[in-house]
RNA sequence: UGGCGAGUGGCCUAACGGUAAGGCACCUGUCUCUGGAACAGGGGAUUGAAGGUUCGAAUCCUUCCUCGCCAGCCA
């Protein structure tokens, strides 16, 4: 998507209001934002919200949004993540152009700034262990104590920091700290660590460094280097802002970025925590980072969610500072809304029941014209073969139908979509009493789906010619967790939904479905939206259910059970 | 019992001193070759609480309550 200027909203969210004011007041001529992922996992829909805000604000005001990897911790970061993150952002519909950056590109500059602070008497090398530092830090209600190493000479600090860089000390032996205020009520200001020793291979800088800057020491300065004007992040960094500003105030940085925080996304029945998602992957609870049940961007993509829907969702939930939990139903509604307009309609039978049209000529094949998308006439139509033997959905027949069941039943006539009206004449059962086949008759005058005499069946069913049906595996997905607030009882994994994936074999789909490419989502009429899984091959078709259609019949049944 | 931040129908968001708006969800109907979609209508908020300022407060002030975040050599 190209970044283009659109009229700035009179009154947008609070961030856009700040940006608009800064532009109006001449504080900035043009604005720059950035999306700063740490390459330690896959992006999820919470990041998608942030991406839509970061890139969206820049776009709305004719500015620019950089992609900058916050790669300051080589023990957790991998090239695979760097690659997938870029793919996901592009798929979402955003582009950073030439502005791809890495915090690791600024390591030399950051090191120089650390030396600058030492020389200014504002940073020192601490020999305390991590445990001792913690003890000295105090608590939320008690001030901390100064480290005994806090007042080393500048010369000694310079020498020690230089030797830290040269690799003379093991991991954890020493740390460079800012000299601020051990009694600050803000824990972040109690002499925060700036650099730690990490003898680790970095995905981009290799073994060049063995000291790495902490997030706080890298982020704001990286923003300043890139000329970022508005550094948008989530609420948990609000408490870091005084420190963010302290570095900007005390360092000769080339620009003065402003950090603005917004509430991160929470969604019912889902967990948006990279740590938890990583565990789900590592412990094999899901098929991988891109499992269709995962809230990752790659998972949603594999599930069949269109990027447009995710963008619409981000726009709909808005931007604010209050913690909130969005109902997953809203996401699903937005996705259905996009898919209803865009998805091609097809026939597929998940649980097949054989139907034989007794009065239909054996061996005859008719090509029925089926509309591809009633919402979009330009989508045209396709030919679907009709023959004497068909598959219909098992759920579409009941031998003893309850009052509100409108579908097929003995003696009842229904419409086969885009084909004929058929009437059930006989139910064939096996020795066990299981229904194995329905004997029906059709009305030749109803070809195409309309009766000359104007009669209208209460139900219209989807169907597939048995001779033309393509076998397929279909994977049905449901929420990964059983409760809206997974883990609220303490054990997150106890809340995993054992039925979040159901794999159906022996499904049948219409022939055209063999050609749907991965990445496209179609509607199986009356069933829902489905998308081919990457596991799908010409010899073994596999479809993922993206979402069901809204199903008032299922709802009625559910209510009946409760009542 | 430290600091920072946030409280608006079930959920999300708006209202920028002028009398609570929209989306989702829910409920009714209409229509329909998807029990989908679409369309029409409906119920539901004394804006966390109590005071105060004002002709007038969700908006300003005070106190209180609740929730979130912060004590990594993670980001």
Coordinates of C-alpha atoms (C1' of nucleotides) in Angstrom, one line a residue:
Chain A
X1 CA 0.0 0.0 0.0
X2 CA 1.4 3.3 -0.9
X3 CA 1.6 6.0 1.8
X4 CA -0.4 8.9 0.6
X5 CA -1.7 12.0 2.2
X6 CA -5.3 12.0 3.0
X7 CA -7.1 15.0 4.6
X8 CA -6.2 14.8 8.3
X9 CA -9.3 14.0 10.3
X10 CA -10.9 16.9 12.0
X11 CA -11.1 14.8 15.1
X12 CA -9.5 11.4 15.1
X13 CA -8.2 9.4 18.1
X14 CA -6.1 11.2 20.7
X15 CA -2.9 10.3 18.9
X16 CA -4.0 11.8 15.7
X17 CA -5.1 14.9 17.6
X18 CA -1.7 15.3 19.0
X19 CA -0.1 14.8 15.6
X20 CA -2.5 17.3 14.0
X21 CA -1.7 19.9 16.7
X22 CA 2.1 19.4 16.3
X23 CA 1.8 19.9 12.5
X24 CA -0.5 22.9 12.9
X25 CA 1.8 24.5 15.5
X26 CA 4.7 24.0 13.2
X27 CA 6.5 21.8 15.7
X28 CA 7.1 19.4 12.8
X29 CA 6.9 20.0 9.1
X30 CA 6.4 16.3 8.4
X31 CA 6.0 13.4 10.8
X32 CA 7.8 10.1 11.2
X33 CA 6.6 7.1 13.1
X34 CA 8.0 3.6 13.4
X35 CA 7.0 0.1 14.0
X36 CA 9.6 -1.5 16.3
X37 CA 9.2 -5.3 16.6
X38 CA 11.7 -7.5 18.5
X39 CA 12.5 -10.4 16.3
X40 CA 11.9 -13.0 19.0
X41 CA 8.6 -14.4 17.7
X42 CA 5.9 -14.0 15.2
X43 CA 3.6 -11.0 15.0
X44 CA 0.1 -11.4 16.3
X45 CA -3.1 -9.5 15.9
X46 CA -2.1 -7.2 18.7
X47 CA 0.9 -6.2 16.6
X48 CA -1.5 -5.8 13.7
X49 CA -3.3 -3.1 15.7
X50 CA 0.0 -1.3 16.4
X51 CA 1.0 -1.6 12.8
X52 CA -2.3 -0.1 11.6
X53 CA -1.7 2.8 14.1
X54 CA 1.9 3.4 13.3
X55 CA 1.6 3.1 9.5
X56 CA -1.9 4.5 9.5
X57 CA -1.0 7.7 11.4
X58 CA 2.0 8.3 9.1
X59 CA -0.2 7.7 6.0
X60 CA -3.0 10.0 7.2
X61 CA -0.7 12.9 7.7
X62 CA 1.5 12.4 4.7
X63 CA 4.4 11.2 6.8
X64 CA 6.5 8.1 6.9
X65 CA 6.7 5.0 9.0
X66 CA 10.0 3.1 9.5
X67 CA 10.3 -0.6 10.2
X68 CA 12.9 -0.9 12.8
X69 CA 13.9 -4.2 14.4
X70 CA 14.6 -3.8 18.1
X71 CA 17.3 -6.4 18.1
X72 CA 19.2 -5.7 21.2
X73 CA 18.9 -9.1 22.8
X74 CA 20.7 -11.8 20.8
X75 CA 19.8 -14.5 23.2
X76 CA 16.2 -14.5 22.0
X77 CA 16.3 -13.2 18.5
X78 CA 16.5 -15.1 15.2
X79 CA 16.8 -14.3 11.5
X80 CA 13.7 -16.5 10.9
X81 CA 11.6 -14.0 12.8
X82 CA 13.1 -11.0 11.0
X83 CA 12.0 -12.5 7.7
X84 CA 8.5 -13.6 8.8
X85 CA 7.8 -10.3 10.4
X86 CA 8.5 -8.4 7.1
X87 CA 6.4 -10.9 5.2
X88 CA 3.5 -10.4 7.6
X89 CA 3.6 -6.6 7.5
X90 CA 3.6 -6.7 3.7
X91 CA 0.7 -9.1 3.7
X92 CA -1.2 -6.9 6.0
X93 CA -0.9 -4.2 3.3
X94 CA 1.8 -1.9 4.6
X95 CA 5.2 -0.9 3.2
X96 CA 8.2 0.9 4.7
X97 CA 9.8 1.5 1.4
X98 CA 13.5 2.1 1.9
X99 CA 13.1 2.7 5.6
X100 CA 14.1 -0.7 7.0
X101 CA 16.3 -0.2 10.1
X102 CA 17.8 -2.2 12.9
X103 CA 18.7 -1.0 16.4
X104 CA 21.8 -3.1 15.9
X105 CA 23.0 -0.7 13.2
X106 CA 23.3 1.9 15.9
X107 CA 25.4 -0.1 18.3
X108 CA 28.5 1.9 17.7
X109 CA 26.7 5.2 18.2
X110 CA 24.9 4.0 21.3
X111 CA 28.2 2.8 22.7
X112 CA 29.7 6.3 22.1
X113 CA 26.7 7.8 23.8
X114 CA 27.2 5.5 26.8
X115 CA 30.8 6.8 27.0
X116 CA 29.4 10.3 26.7
X117 CA 27.3 9.7 29.8
X118 CA 30.3 8.2 31.7
X119 CA 32.3 11.2 30.9
X120 CA 29.5 13.5 32.1
X121 CA 29.5 11.6 35.3
X122 CA 26.0 10.2 34.6
X123 CA 26.8 6.5 34.2
X124 CA 29.0 4.0 36.0
X125 CA 30.1 0.4 35.8
X126 CA 28.6 -1.6 38.6
X127 CA 30.3 -4.8 39.9
X128 CA 27.3 -6.0 41.9
X129 CA 25.7 -9.2 40.9
X130 CA 22.2 -9.3 39.5
X131 CA 20.9 -10.5 42.9
X132 CA 22.7 -7.7 44.7
X133 CA 21.4 -5.1 42.4
X134 CA 17.9 -6.3 43.0
X135 CA 18.5 -6.1 46.7
X136 CA 19.8 -2.6 46.4
X137 CA 16.9 -1.5 44.2
X138 CA 14.5 -1.3 47.1
X139 CA 10.8 -2.0 46.7
X140 CA 7.7 -0.1 45.4
X141 CA 7.4 1.5 48.8
X142 CA 11.0 1.7 50.0
X143 CA 13.8 3.7 48.3
X144 CA 16.8 1.8 47.0
X145 CA 20.4 2.1 48.2
X146 CA 23.3 3.3 46.2
X147 CA 25.7 0.7 44.8
X148 CA 29.1 0.8 46.5
X149 CA 30.5 1.2 43.0
X150 CA 28.4 4.2 42.1
X151 CA 31.1 6.8 42.7
X152 CA 34.0 5.3 40.8
X153 CA 36.2 7.7 38.9
X154 CA 35.3 8.6 35.4
X155 CA 38.7 7.1 34.3
X156 CA 38.0 3.8 36.0
X157 CA 34.5 3.6 34.5
X158 CA 35.9 4.4 31.1
X159 CA 38.5 1.7 31.5
X160 CA 36.1 -0.9 32.8
X161 CA 33.5 -0.2 30.1
X162 CA 36.1 -0.5 27.4
X163 CA 37.3 -3.8 28.9
X164 CA 33.6 -5.0 29.0
X165 CA 33.4 -4.4 25.3
X166 CA 36.7 -6.1 24.7
X167 CA 35.3 -9.3 26.3
X168 CA 37.5 -9.4 29.4
X169 CA 34.6 -10.3 31.6
X170 CA 32.1 -13.1 31.7
X171 CA 28.4 -12.7 31.3
X172 CA 26.8 -10.9 34.3
X173 CA 30.1 -9.8 35.8
X174 CA 29.5 -6.2 35.4
X175 CA 26.9 -3.8 34.0
X176 CA 26.8 -0.2 33.0
X177 CA 24.2 1.8 34.8
X178 CA 22.9 5.3 34.5
X179 CA 23.4 7.4 37.6
X180 CA 20.0 8.9 38.2
X181 CA 18.2 8.5 41.6
X182 CA 18.0 5.3 43.7
X183 CA 15.2 6.9 45.7
X184 CA 12.9 7.7 42.7
X185 CA 9.3 6.5 43.2
X186 CA 9.6 5.3 39.6
X187 CA 11.6 2.1 39.7
X188 CA 12.8 2.7 36.1
X189 CA 14.8 5.7 37.3
X190 CA 16.7 3.8 40.1
X191 CA 20.0 3.7 38.1
X192 CA 18.7 1.5 35.3
X193 CA 21.1 -0.8 33.5
X194 CA 22.3 0.5 30.2
X195 CA 24.6 -2.3 29.0
X196 CA 25.0 -5.9 30.0
X197 CA 27.6 -8.4 29.0
X198 CA 26.3 -11.1 26.7
X199 CA 28.7 -13.3 24.9
X200 CA 26.2 -14.3 22.3
X201 CA 26.1 -14.5 18.5
X202 CA 23.9 -11.7 17.1
X203 CA 21.8 -12.5 14.0
X204 CA 23.2 -9.3 12.3
X205 CA 26.4 -8.3 14.0
X206 CA 27.7 -11.8 14.6
X207 CA 30.3 -11.8 17.3
X208 CA 31.3 -8.2 16.9
X209 CA 29.8 -7.3 20.3
X210 CA 29.7 -8.9 23.7
X211 CA 28.0 -5.9 25.4
X212 CA 24.5 -5.1 24.3
X213 CA 22.3 -2.0 25.1
X214 CA 19.1 -2.5 27.1
X215 CA 15.8 -1.6 25.5
X216 CA 15.6 1.7 27.4
X217 CA 19.0 2.8 26.2
X218 CA 18.4 1.8 22.6
X219 CA 14.8 2.7 21.8
X220 CA 14.6 6.5 22.2
X221 CA 18.0 7.1 20.8
X222 CA 17.2 5.0 17.8
X223 CA 14.1 7.0 17.4
X224 CA 16.2 10.2 17.5
X225 CA 18.7 8.9 15.0
X226 CA 15.9 8.1 12.6
X227 CA 14.1 11.4 13.1
X228 CA 11.1 9.7 14.5
X229 CA 8.7 12.5 15.6
X230 CA 6.0 10.4 17.3
X231 CA 7.1 7.1 18.9
X232 CA 3.9 5.2 19.5
X233 CA 3.9 2.3 21.9
X234 CA 1.7 0.4 24.3
X235 CA 0.7 1.4 27.8
X236 CA 3.2 -0.7 29.7
X237 CA 5.9 1.7 28.5
X238 CA 4.2 4.7 30.0
X239 CA 6.2 4.3 33.2
X240 CA 9.4 4.3 31.0
X241 CA 8.7 7.7 29.5
X242 CA 10.6 9.7 32.1
X243 CA 13.6 7.6 31.4
X244 CA 13.1 7.8 27.6
X245 CA 13.1 11.6 28.0
X246 CA 16.0 11.6 30.4
X247 CA 18.3 10.0 27.7
X248 CA 17.0 12.5 25.1
X249 CA 17.7 15.3 27.5
X250 CA 21.2 14.2 28.5
X251 CA 22.6 13.0 25.2
X252 CA 23.5 15.0 22.1
X253 CA 20.9 13.3 20.0
X254 CA 20.0 14.7 16.6
X255 CA 16.3 15.1 17.2
X256 CA 13.6 15.0 19.9
X257 CA 11.1 12.3 19.5
X258 CA 8.0 12.1 21.7
X259 CA 6.7 8.8 23.1
X260 CA 2.9 8.4 23.2
X261 CA 1.2 5.3 24.6
X262 CA -2.0 3.6 23.8
X263 CA -3.8 0.5 25.1
X264 CA -2.7 -2.8 23.7
X265 CA -5.3 -5.1 22.3
X266 CA -6.9 -7.9 24.3
X267 CA -9.5 -10.2 22.8
X268 CA -11.8 -12.7 24.5
X269 CA -11.0 -16.4 24.2
X270 CA -7.5 -15.6 23.0
X271 CA -4.0 -15.0 24.4
X272 CA -1.8 -12.3 23.0
X273 CA 1.5 -13.0 24.7
X274 CA 4.6 -13.9 22.6
X275 CA 5.8 -16.0 25.5
X276 CA 2.7 -18.0 25.7
X277 CA 2.4 -18.4 22.0
X278 CA 6.0 -19.6 21.9
X279 CA 5.2 -22.2 24.5
X280 CA 2.1 -23.4 22.6
X281 CA 4.3 -23.9 19.6
X282 CA 7.2 -25.6 21.5
X283 CA 5.0 -27.9 23.5
X284 CA 3.1 -29.0 20.4
X285 CA -0.3 -27.8 21.3
X286 CA -0.7 -26.3 17.9
X287 CA 0.8 -27.1 14.4
X288 CA 3.2 -24.1 14.6
X289 CA 3.3 -20.4 14.7
X290 CA 1.0 -20.3 11.7
X291 CA -1.5 -22.8 13.1
X292 CA -5.0 -21.6 12.0
X293 CA -6.0 -21.3 15.7
X294 CA -3.1 -19.0 16.5
X295 CA -3.8 -15.3 16.8
X296 CA -0.6 -14.7 14.9
X297 CA -0.9 -12.8 11.6
X298 CA 0.5 -15.9 9.8
X299 CA -2.1 -18.1 11.6
X300 CA -5.0 -15.8 10.7
X301 CA -3.7 -15.8 7.1
X302 CA -3.6 -19.6 7.0
X303 CA -7.0 -19.7 8.6
X304 CA -8.3 -17.6 5.7
X305 CA -8.8 -14.2 7.3
X306 CA -8.3 -11.5 4.7
X307 CA -5.8 -8.7 5.5
X308 CA -8.6 -6.2 4.7
X309 CA -10.7 -7.6 7.5
X310 CA -7.9 -7.3 10.0
X311 CA -7.3 -3.7 8.9
X312 CA -11.1 -3.0 9.2
X313 CA -11.0 -4.5 12.7
X314 CA -8.2 -2.3 13.8
X315 CA -10.0 0.7 12.5
X316 CA -13.2 -0.3 14.3
X317 CA -11.8 -0.9 17.8
X318 CA -10.2 2.5 17.8
X319 CA -7.3 3.9 19.8
X320 CA -7.5 4.8 23.4
X321 CA -5.7 4.6 26.7
X322 CA -8.1 2.5 28.7
X323 CA -7.4 -1.2 29.1
X324 CA -10.1 -3.1 27.3
X325 CA -11.0 -6.5 26.1
X326 CA -12.6 -6.7 22.7
X327 CA -15.1 -9.5 22.1
X328 CA -13.8 -12.0 19.6
X329 CA -17.2 -11.8 18.0
X330 CA -16.4 -8.3 16.7
X331 CA -13.3 -9.6 14.9
X332 CA -15.4 -12.4 13.4
X333 CA -18.1 -10.1 12.3
X334 CA -15.7 -7.9 10.4
X335 CA -14.1 -10.9 8.8
X336 CA -17.5 -12.2 7.7
X337 CA -18.4 -8.8 6.4
X338 CA -15.4 -8.7 4.1
X339 CA -15.7 -12.4 3.0
X340 CA -19.4 -12.0 2.3
X341 CA -18.6 -9.3 -0.2
X342 CA -15.6 -11.0 -1.7
X343 CA -15.7 -14.8 -1.4
X344 CA -16.8 -17.0 -4.2
X345 CA -19.5 -19.4 -3.4
X346 CA -19.0 -23.1 -3.9
X347 CA -20.6 -26.4 -3.0
X348 CA -19.0 -28.8 -0.5
X349 CA -20.5 -31.5 1.6
X350 CA -18.8 -32.2 4.9
X351 CA -20.8 -35.2 6.2
X352 CA -22.2 -36.9 3.0
X353 CA -25.5 -38.7 2.7
X354 CA -26.3 -40.4 -0.6
X355 CA -29.3 -39.3 -2.6
X356 CA -30.6 -41.2 -5.6
X357 CA -33.0 -39.4 -7.9
X358 CA -35.1 -42.3 -9.1
X359 CA -36.8 -40.6 -12.0
X360 CA -33.6 -39.0 -13.3
X361 CA -32.0 -40.8 -16.3
X362 CA -29.0 -42.9 -15.5
X363 CA -25.8 -41.7 -17.1
X364 CA -27.2 -38.2 -17.8
X365 CA -25.1 -35.2 -16.8
X366 CA -26.5 -31.7 -16.8
X367 CA -24.3 -28.6 -16.3
X368 CA -26.2 -26.4 -13.9
X369 CA -25.4 -22.7 -13.8
X370 CA -24.5 -21.6 -10.3
X371 CA -24.0 -18.0 -9.3
X372 CA -20.6 -17.3 -7.8
X373 CA -21.5 -14.5 -5.5
X374 CA -25.0 -13.0 -5.1
X375 CA -23.4 -9.9 -3.5
X376 CA -21.3 -9.3 -6.6
X377 CA -22.8 -9.8 -10.0
X378 CA -19.5 -9.3 -11.7
X379 CA -18.2 -12.5 -10.1
X380 CA -20.3 -14.3 -12.7
X381 CA -21.3 -17.9 -12.6
X382 CA -19.9 -21.4 -13.0
X383 CA -21.1 -24.8 -14.2
X384 CA -21.8 -27.5 -11.7
X385 CA -22.6 -31.1 -12.9
X386 CA -25.9 -32.6 -11.9
X387 CA -26.5 -36.4 -12.1
X388 CA -28.8 -39.1 -10.8
X389 CA -26.7 -39.8 -7.7
X390 CA -25.8 -37.0 -5.3
X391 CA -24.3 -36.3 -2.0
X392 CA -26.2 -34.0 0.4
X393 CA -25.3 -32.9 4.0
X394 CA -26.4 -35.5 6.5
X395 CA -27.6 -32.7 8.8
X396 CA -30.0 -31.6 6.0
X397 CA -32.2 -34.7 6.5
X398 CA -34.3 -35.8 9.5
X399 CA -36.5 -38.8 9.5
X400 CA -38.7 -37.3 12.2
X401 CA -38.2 -33.5 11.9
X402 CA -39.0 -31.2 14.8
X403 CA -41.4 -28.3 14.2
X404 CA -38.8 -25.8 13.1
X405 CA -36.7 -28.0 11.0
X406 CA -37.3 -26.9 7.4
X407 CA -35.0 -29.2 5.5
X408 CA -35.5 -32.6 3.9
X409 CA -37.7 -35.2 5.5
X410 CA -39.8 -38.1 4.3
X411 CA -42.4 -36.9 1.7
X412 CA -41.1 -33.4 1.9
X413 CA -39.9 -31.3 -1.1
X414 CA -36.8 -29.0 -1.0
X415 CA -34.8 -27.2 -3.5
X416 CA -31.4 -28.3 -4.5
X417 CA -29.6 -25.0 -5.1
X418 CA -29.3 -23.9 -8.7
X419 CA -30.8 -27.3 -9.8
X420 CA -34.1 -28.9 -9.1
X421 CA -36.8 -29.5 -6.5
X422 CA -36.6 -33.0 -5.1
X423 CA -38.9 -34.9 -2.9
X424 CA -37.9 -37.6 -0.5
X425 CA -39.7 -40.9 -1.2
X426 CA -37.9 -43.5 0.8
X427 CA -35.3 -43.8 3.5
X428 CA -32.8 -46.7 3.1
X429 CA -31.2 -48.1 6.2
X430 CA -28.5 -50.7 6.8
X431 CA -28.7 -53.6 9.2
X432 CA -27.8 -51.4 12.1
X433 CA -30.7 -49.0 11.3
X434 CA -28.3 -46.3 10.1
X435 CA -29.6 -44.2 7.2
X436 CA -27.4 -44.9 4.2
X437 CA -29.4 -43.5 1.4
X438 CA -32.4 -41.5 0.4
X439 CA -34.5 -42.3 -2.6
X440 CA -36.0 -39.2 -4.1
X441 CA -37.8 -37.9 -7.2
X442 CA -37.2 -34.6 -8.9
X443 CA -39.5 -32.3 -10.8
X444 CA -38.1 -31.7 -14.3
X445 CA -40.1 -28.4 -14.5
X446 CA -38.1 -26.9 -11.7
X447 CA -34.8 -26.8 -13.6
X448 CA -32.6 -24.0 -12.4
X449 CA -34.4 -23.8 -9.1
X450 CA -37.8 -22.2 -9.9
X451 CA -41.2 -23.8 -10.2
X452 CA -43.5 -22.7 -13.0
X453 CA -46.4 -22.9 -10.6
X454 CA -44.7 -20.6 -8.2
X455 CA -44.4 -23.1 -5.3
X456 CA -41.5 -22.4 -2.9
X457 CA -39.9 -24.9 -0.7
X458 CA -38.9 -23.8 2.8
X459 CA -35.4 -25.0 2.3
X460 CA -32.6 -24.9 -0.2
X461 CA -29.8 -27.5 0.1
X462 CA -26.3 -27.7 -1.3
X463 CA -25.3 -30.9 -3.1
X464 CA -22.6 -32.5 -5.2
X465 CA -22.8 -35.0 -8.0
X466 CA -21.4 -38.2 -6.6
X467 CA -19.6 -39.0 -9.9
X468 CA -17.9 -35.7 -9.9
X469 CA -17.2 -35.1 -6.2
X470 CA -13.6 -34.6 -5.2
X471 CA -12.7 -36.1 -1.8
X472 CA -11.3 -33.6 0.7
X473 CA -10.1 -33.3 4.2
X474 CA -11.7 -30.4 6.1
X475 CA -10.4 -28.9 9.3
X476 CA -12.9 -27.2 11.5
X477 CA -11.6 -24.7 14.0
X478 CA -13.0 -23.2 17.1
X479 CA -11.5 -20.9 19.7
X480 CA -8.2 -22.1 21.1
X481 CA -9.4 -21.5 24.7
X482 CA -12.6 -22.5 26.3
X483 CA -13.2 -19.3 28.3
X484 CA -13.2 -15.6 27.5
X485 CA -10.5 -15.0 30.0
X486 CA -8.0 -17.8 29.5
X487 CA -5.8 -18.4 32.5
X488 CA -7.9 -16.3 34.9
X489 CA -8.0 -19.2 37.2
X490 CA -4.2 -19.5 37.1
X491 CA -3.7 -22.4 34.8
X492 CA -3.8 -21.2 31.2
X493 CA -3.2 -24.6 29.7
X494 CA -6.1 -26.1 31.5
X495 CA -8.2 -23.7 29.5
X496 CA -7.1 -25.0 26.2
X497 CA -10.0 -26.1 24.1
X498 CA -9.6 -29.8 23.3
X499 CA -12.1 -29.4 20.5
X500 CA -10.4 -26.4 18.9
X501 CA -9.5 -28.5 15.8
X502 CA -11.7 -31.2 14.3
X503 CA -10.3 -32.9 11.2
X504 CA -13.0 -34.3 8.9
X505 CA -12.1 -36.9 6.3
X506 CA -14.4 -38.2 3.6
X507 CA -15.8 -34.8 2.7
X508 CA -16.7 -34.0 -0.9
X509 CA -16.2 -30.7 -2.7
X510 CA -17.2 -29.6 -6.2
X511 CA -14.5 -30.0 -8.9
X512 CA -13.7 -26.2 -9.2
X513 CA -12.5 -26.3 -5.6
X514 CA -9.3 -28.2 -6.7
X515 CA -8.1 -25.0 -8.3
X516 CA -8.5 -22.5 -5.4
X517 CA -5.0 -21.3 -4.5
X518 CA -3.7 -21.1 -1.0
X519 CA -4.4 -17.6 0.3
X520 CA -7.8 -17.4 -1.2
X521 CA -11.0 -17.9 0.9
X522 CA -14.2 -19.2 -0.5
X523 CA -17.6 -19.8 0.9
X524 CA -19.0 -23.3 1.1
X525 CA -22.6 -22.4 0.7
X526 CA -24.6 -22.7 3.9
X527 CA -21.6 -23.9 5.8
X528 CA -19.1 -21.1 6.1
X529 CA -15.9 -19.7 4.7
X530 CA -13.0 -22.0 3.9
X531 CA -9.5 -21.7 2.7
X532 CA -7.1 -24.3 1.3
X533 CA -4.4 -25.2 3.7
X534 CA -0.8 -25.2 2.6
X535 CA -0.8 -28.9 3.3
X536 CA -3.3 -29.3 0.4
X537 CA -2.0 -31.2 -2.7
X538 CA -3.8 -32.0 -5.9
X539 CA -4.2 -35.6 -4.7
X540 CA -5.3 -34.7 -1.2
X541 CA -7.3 -31.5 -0.9
X542 CA -7.3 -29.9 2.6
X543 CA -9.5 -27.0 3.6
X544 CA -9.5 -24.9 6.8
X545 CA -12.7 -23.5 8.0
X546 CA -12.2 -19.8 8.4
X547 CA -15.5 -19.1 10.1
X548 CA -19.0 -20.5 10.0
X549 CA -21.8 -18.5 8.5
X550 CA -24.1 -17.0 11.1
X551 CA -26.4 -19.9 11.8
X552 CA -29.8 -19.2 13.3
X553 CA -30.8 -22.8 13.1
X554 CA -27.8 -23.8 15.2
X555 CA -28.7 -21.0 17.6
X556 CA -32.2 -22.2 17.9
X557 CA -31.0 -25.7 18.7
X558 CA -28.6 -24.4 21.3
X559 CA -31.3 -22.4 23.0
X560 CA -33.5 -25.5 22.9
X561 CA -30.9 -27.5 24.7
X562 CA -30.6 -24.9 27.4
X563 CA -34.3 -24.5 27.8
Chain B
rU1 C1' 0.6 1.9 53.4
rG2 C1' 5.4 4.4 46.4
rG3 C1' 4.6 6.1 41.5
rC4 C1' 2.1 6.3 36.7
rG5 C1' -2.4 5.5 34.1
rA6 C1' -7.6 4.4 33.2
rG7 C1' -13.0 4.1 34.6
rU8 C1' -19.3 6.1 29.4
rG9 C1' -25.4 0.2 28.1
rG10 C1' -23.0 -7.0 27.9
rC11 C1' -18.2 -5.4 24.6
rC12 C1' -15.5 -1.4 22.0
rU13 C1' -15.5 3.7 20.9
rA14 C1' -17.6 9.1 20.5
rA15 C1' -19.3 13.5 22.8
rC16 C1' -13.4 18.8 23.9
rG17 C1' -19.2 23.0 29.6
rG18 C1' -25.1 23.0 26.3
rU19 C1' -28.4 18.2 28.2
rA20 C1' -25.3 10.8 26.3
rA21 C1' -24.0 9.1 19.8
rG22 C1' -22.3 4.9 16.7
rG23 C1' -20.6 -0.2 15.9
rC24 C1' -20.8 -5.3 17.8
rA25 C1' -24.0 -8.4 20.7
rC26 C1' -29.3 -9.1 22.0
rC27 C1' -34.8 -9.1 20.6
rU28 C1' -39.0 -8.3 16.7
rG29 C1' -40.5 -8.2 11.9
rU30 C1' -39.9 -7.9 6.2
rC31 C1' -37.5 -10.2 2.2
rU32 C1' -34.7 -14.2 0.2
rC33 C1' -32.7 -20.1 -4.7
rU34 C1' -27.5 -19.8 1.4
rG35 C1' -32.0 -20.8 8.3
rG36 C1' -26.4 -16.4 4.8
rA37 C1' -26.7 -11.4 3.1
rA38 C1' -29.9 -7.1 3.0
rC39 C1' -33.8 -4.0 5.0
rA40 C1' -37.1 -2.0 9.0
rG41 C1' -37.9 -1.6 14.1
rG42 C1' -37.0 -2.5 19.5
rG43 C1' -35.0 -3.0 24.6
rG44 C1' -30.9 -1.6 27.3
rA45 C1' -26.6 4.1 30.4
rU46 C1' -29.2 8.5 36.5
rU47 C1' -21.3 8.3 32.2
rG48 C1' -17.3 4.1 39.2
rA49 C1' -19.2 6.9 44.0
rA50 C1' -20.0 11.2 46.9
rG51 C1' -19.6 16.3 47.4
rG52 C1' -18.5 21.1 45.0
rU53 C1' -18.2 25.2 40.9
rU54 C1' -21.8 26.7 37.0
rC55 C1' -27.9 29.0 34.4
rG56 C1' -26.1 24.2 32.7
rA57 C1' -21.0 18.9 34.1
rA58 C1' -19.5 12.5 31.1
rU59 C1' -16.4 16.9 30.5
rC60 C1' -13.8 21.6 35.6
rC61 C1' -12.4 21.0 41.3
rU62 C1' -12.1 17.8 45.9
rU63 C1' -12.3 13.2 48.3
rC64 C1' -13.1 8.2 47.9
rC65 C1' -13.6 3.4 45.2
rU66 C1' -12.2 -0.1 41.5
rC67 C1' -9.0 -1.9 37.8
rG68 C1' -4.2 -2.0 35.0
rC69 C1' 1.2 -1.3 34.9
rC70 C1' 6.2 -0.8 37.3
rA71 C1' 10.9 -3.9 41.9
rG72 C1' 14.8 -8.3 34.2
rC73 C1' 21.6 -7.8 33.4
rC74 C1' 13.5 -8.9 28.7
rA75 C1' 11.2 -5.8 25.1

